[in-house]
Amino acid sequence: MKTIEKLILQNKAWAQERRLNDPEFFERQQHSQKPHTLWIGCSDSRIPPDLITDTDPGTMFVHRNIANLVVHTDLNSLSVIQYAVEALEVQHVIVCGHYGCGGVNAAMKEQDLGLLNGWLANIREVYHHHRPELSQIPDEAERWQRLVEHTTRAQVHNLMKTAIIQRAWAKRKAPSLHAWVYQLQSGELKVLETIPAGS
Ligand code: CO
């Protein structure tokens, strides 16, 4: 069977199973969403946020891009953040990086990646900021992992500085911000940093 046909069939089976286990499920889903969390993650196919956190549809509002970046000039992510924080009033925003991130690795190398250059410049900036520490790590794989952590933390700090978050903190003392990293080798999440509302 073709890959694409398989997707449609698997969807049918999934919907049927859902209905069997919870006959009201889709009825409830139709009316509204009240996600408690905004997830900002990498587009990497190995890190589907709801699957790795075992959460139901309706639980997390999601934005994914290459290397899970929060960039102040990126209208796409800012629109998602604004809607999640101001309209949906999420309680948490998670920025989840992952070890083995190809985007972060590409940013470490001096190669021309076309359109991606501008995007990865945001990671190169983080690298530059932490160069004294990173240049002390002789092992490239280890340096890569460390840059993943620095990049992920930097995105949470970018987030904290947005007017959207500052306004929400003043108004409703939420959301709290979280920097996490996903470990491909174990499937487990690691907490890097937690920033409570109003920090
Ligand atoms: Co990635």
Tab-separated table of C-alpha atoms and ligand atoms in Angstrom:
chain	number	residue	atom	x	y	z
A	1	MET	CA	0.000	0.000	0.000
A	2	LYS	CA	1.160	3.522	-0.766
A	3	THR	CA	2.384	5.585	2.171
A	4	ILE	CA	-0.174	8.284	1.579
A	5	GLU	CA	-3.141	5.889	1.400
A	6	LYS	CA	-1.948	4.293	4.592
A	7	LEU	CA	-2.254	7.642	6.375
A	8	ILE	CA	-5.937	7.949	5.474
A	9	LEU	CA	-6.676	4.378	6.531
A	10	GLN	CA	-4.829	4.768	9.807
A	11	ASN	CA	-6.766	7.939	10.478
A	12	LYS	CA	-10.063	6.070	9.988
A	13	ALA	CA	-8.954	3.376	12.392
A	14	TRP	CA	-7.826	5.979	14.951
A	15	ALA	CA	-11.145	7.871	14.780
A	16	GLN	CA	-13.089	4.626	15.160
A	17	GLU	CA	-11.090	3.572	18.167
A	18	ARG	CA	-11.537	6.983	19.768
A	19	ARG	CA	-15.299	6.773	19.314
A	20	LEU	CA	-15.353	3.297	20.792
A	21	ASN	CA	-13.401	4.317	23.876
A	22	ASP	CA	-15.158	7.642	24.350
A	23	PRO	CA	-18.395	8.083	22.367
A	24	GLU	CA	-18.663	11.811	23.262
A	25	PHE	CA	-15.058	12.624	22.319
A	26	PHE	CA	-15.604	14.257	18.921
A	27	GLU	CA	-18.830	15.907	20.079
A	28	ARG	CA	-16.811	17.710	22.783
A	29	GLN	CA	-13.969	18.563	20.419
A	30	GLN	CA	-16.327	20.372	18.051
A	31	HIS	CA	-17.269	23.138	20.430
A	32	SER	CA	-14.064	24.644	21.759
A	33	GLN	CA	-10.480	24.130	22.791
A	34	LYS	CA	-9.047	24.920	26.184
A	35	PRO	CA	-5.401	23.906	26.028
A	36	HIS	CA	-3.411	24.546	29.208
A	37	THR	CA	-0.065	24.691	27.437
A	38	LEU	CA	1.636	26.213	24.436
A	39	TRP	CA	4.363	23.956	23.073
A	40	ILE	CA	7.100	25.463	20.943
A	41	GLY	CA	9.149	22.643	19.500
A	42	CYS	CA	11.362	21.596	16.626
A	43	SER	CA	9.788	20.496	13.330
A	44	ASP	CA	11.868	17.313	13.601
A	45	SER	CA	9.609	14.334	12.824
A	46	ARG	CA	10.902	12.367	15.810
A	47	ILE	CA	9.406	14.698	18.398
A	48	PRO	CA	5.606	14.796	18.127
A	49	PRO	CA	4.681	16.729	21.299
A	50	ASP	CA	1.374	15.061	22.147
A	51	LEU	CA	2.751	11.586	21.580
A	52	ILE	CA	5.849	12.009	23.775
A	53	THR	CA	3.818	13.594	26.581
A	54	ASP	CA	0.918	11.171	26.119
A	55	THR	CA	-1.639	13.977	25.966
A	56	ASP	CA	-5.035	14.093	24.275
A	57	PRO	CA	-6.039	16.411	21.440
A	58	GLY	CA	-7.136	19.727	22.945
A	59	THR	CA	-4.422	19.761	25.599
A	60	MET	CA	-1.612	21.618	23.875
A	61	PHE	CA	-1.483	24.482	21.406
A	62	VAL	CA	1.526	23.828	19.206
A	63	HIS	CA	4.039	25.770	17.182
A	64	ARG	CA	6.963	24.025	15.543
A	65	ASN	CA	9.794	25.359	13.431
A	66	ILE	CA	13.380	24.433	12.662
A	67	ALA	CA	15.296	24.335	15.962
A	68	ASN	CA	12.333	25.642	18.033
A	69	LEU	CA	13.255	29.315	17.786
A	70	VAL	CA	11.419	32.323	19.188
A	71	VAL	CA	12.480	35.204	16.947
A	72	HIS	CA	11.228	38.724	17.579
A	73	THR	CA	10.712	39.438	13.878
A	74	ASP	CA	8.894	36.169	13.121
A	75	LEU	CA	5.212	37.025	12.698
A	76	ASN	CA	4.270	33.367	12.484
A	77	SER	CA	5.488	32.314	15.927
A	78	LEU	CA	4.509	35.656	17.502
A	79	SER	CA	0.941	35.260	16.229
A	80	VAL	CA	0.757	31.773	17.703
A	81	ILE	CA	2.181	33.000	21.014
A	82	GLN	CA	-0.184	35.949	21.165
A	83	TYR	CA	-3.239	33.828	20.441
A	84	ALA	CA	-2.228	31.139	22.931
A	85	VAL	CA	-1.379	33.586	25.715
A	86	GLU	CA	-4.069	36.239	25.242
A	87	ALA	CA	-7.059	34.406	23.781
A	88	LEU	CA	-6.600	30.853	25.055
A	89	GLU	CA	-4.907	31.994	28.276
A	90	VAL	CA	-2.533	29.066	28.546
A	91	GLN	CA	-0.921	28.493	31.930
A	92	HIS	CA	2.409	27.260	30.586
A	93	VAL	CA	4.664	27.837	27.616
A	94	ILE	CA	7.217	25.126	26.946
A	95	VAL	CA	10.123	25.598	24.581
A	96	CYS	CA	11.394	22.110	23.873
A	97	GLY	CA	14.724	21.600	22.180
A	98	HIS	CA	16.269	18.224	21.520
A	99	TYR	CA	19.715	16.690	21.455
A	100	GLY	CA	20.745	15.769	17.951
A	101	CYS	CA	18.973	18.806	16.469
A	102	GLY	CA	20.018	19.091	12.824
A	103	GLY	CA	19.224	22.817	12.784
A	104	VAL	CA	21.587	23.484	15.675
A	105	ASN	CA	24.264	21.312	14.076
A	106	ALA	CA	23.944	23.146	10.753
A	107	ALA	CA	24.396	26.462	12.558
A	108	MET	CA	27.723	25.214	13.967
A	109	LYS	CA	29.132	24.697	10.501
A	110	GLU	CA	30.334	27.221	8.012
A	111	GLN	CA	28.262	26.160	5.065
A	112	ASP	CA	25.861	27.998	2.801
A	113	LEU	CA	22.337	26.752	3.412
A	114	GLY	CA	20.482	29.293	1.312
A	115	LEU	CA	17.255	30.517	2.872
A	116	LEU	CA	18.123	28.745	6.111
A	117	ASN	CA	21.146	30.988	6.718
A	118	GLY	CA	18.987	33.838	7.998
A	119	TRP	CA	17.038	31.543	10.295
A	120	LEU	CA	20.104	29.785	11.683
A	121	ALA	CA	21.787	33.134	12.333
A	122	ASN	CA	19.701	33.170	15.521
A	123	ILE	CA	21.546	30.068	16.719
A	124	ARG	CA	24.903	31.414	15.583
A	125	GLU	CA	24.227	34.406	17.812
A	126	VAL	CA	23.735	32.073	20.782
A	127	TYR	CA	26.937	30.263	19.847
A	128	HIS	CA	28.809	33.550	19.716
A	129	HIS	CA	27.453	34.553	23.122
A	130	HIS	CA	28.684	31.292	24.688
A	131	ARG	CA	31.862	30.944	22.637
A	132	PRO	CA	34.241	31.109	25.637
A	133	GLU	CA	32.563	28.078	27.208
A	134	LEU	CA	31.817	26.168	24.003
A	135	SER	CA	35.338	26.497	22.641
A	136	GLN	CA	36.578	24.700	25.771
A	137	ILE	CA	34.679	21.554	24.737
A	138	PRO	CA	36.955	19.578	22.402
A	139	ASP	CA	34.399	16.910	21.494
A	140	GLU	CA	32.164	18.156	18.686
A	141	ALA	CA	29.167	16.017	19.646
A	142	GLU	CA	29.351	17.269	23.206
A	143	ARG	CA	29.646	20.872	22.020
A	144	TRP	CA	26.593	20.309	19.841
A	145	GLN	CA	24.553	19.038	22.813
A	146	ARG	CA	25.626	21.978	24.906
A	147	LEU	CA	24.607	24.411	22.165
A	148	VAL	CA	21.195	22.730	22.021
A	149	GLU	CA	20.774	23.546	25.720
A	150	HIS	CA	21.978	27.132	25.363
A	151	THR	CA	19.780	27.707	22.324
A	152	THR	CA	16.701	26.330	24.072
A	153	ARG	CA	17.262	28.494	27.148
A	154	ALA	CA	17.859	31.548	24.959
A	155	GLN	CA	14.450	31.056	23.316
A	156	VAL	CA	12.708	31.077	26.690
A	157	HIS	CA	14.540	34.296	27.509
A	158	ASN	CA	13.454	35.758	24.156
A	159	LEU	CA	9.921	34.762	25.031
A	160	MET	CA	10.126	36.385	28.453
A	161	LYS	CA	11.112	39.698	26.868
A	162	THR	CA	8.139	39.849	24.501
A	163	ALA	CA	5.399	42.392	25.209
A	164	ILE	CA	2.934	39.500	25.024
A	165	ILE	CA	4.434	37.720	28.030
A	166	GLN	CA	5.116	40.918	29.979
A	167	ARG	CA	1.488	42.032	29.518
A	168	ALA	CA	0.139	38.627	30.530
A	169	TRP	CA	2.301	38.545	33.659
A	170	ALA	CA	1.049	41.994	34.686
A	171	LYS	CA	-2.553	41.063	33.958
A	172	ARG	CA	-2.993	37.494	35.187
A	173	LYS	CA	0.290	36.262	36.709
A	174	ALA	CA	0.671	33.574	34.053
A	175	PRO	CA	1.959	31.766	32.041
A	176	SER	CA	5.071	30.212	33.502
A	177	LEU	CA	7.841	29.463	31.030
A	178	HIS	CA	9.777	26.224	30.661
A	179	ALA	CA	12.933	25.243	28.811
A	180	TRP	CA	13.034	21.503	28.191
A	181	VAL	CA	15.179	19.233	26.111
A	182	TYR	CA	14.106	15.924	24.598
A	183	GLN	CA	16.564	13.044	24.652
A	184	LEU	CA	16.252	11.002	21.486
A	185	GLN	CA	18.244	8.138	22.993
A	186	SER	CA	15.828	7.543	25.877
A	187	GLY	CA	12.613	9.299	24.817
A	188	GLU	CA	12.700	11.287	28.042
A	189	LEU	CA	12.415	15.003	28.645
A	190	LYS	CA	14.904	16.919	30.755
A	191	VAL	CA	14.053	20.185	32.502
A	192	LEU	CA	16.633	22.896	31.855
A	193	GLU	CA	14.960	25.917	33.372
A	194	THR	CA	11.633	27.062	34.811
A	195	ILE	CA	10.659	30.713	34.897
A	196	PRO	CA	7.639	31.449	37.072
A	197	ALA	CA	5.274	34.227	35.986
A	198	GLY	CA	6.383	37.703	36.993
A	199	SER	CA	10.095	36.907	37.204
B	1	CO	CO	15.644	19.902	15.669
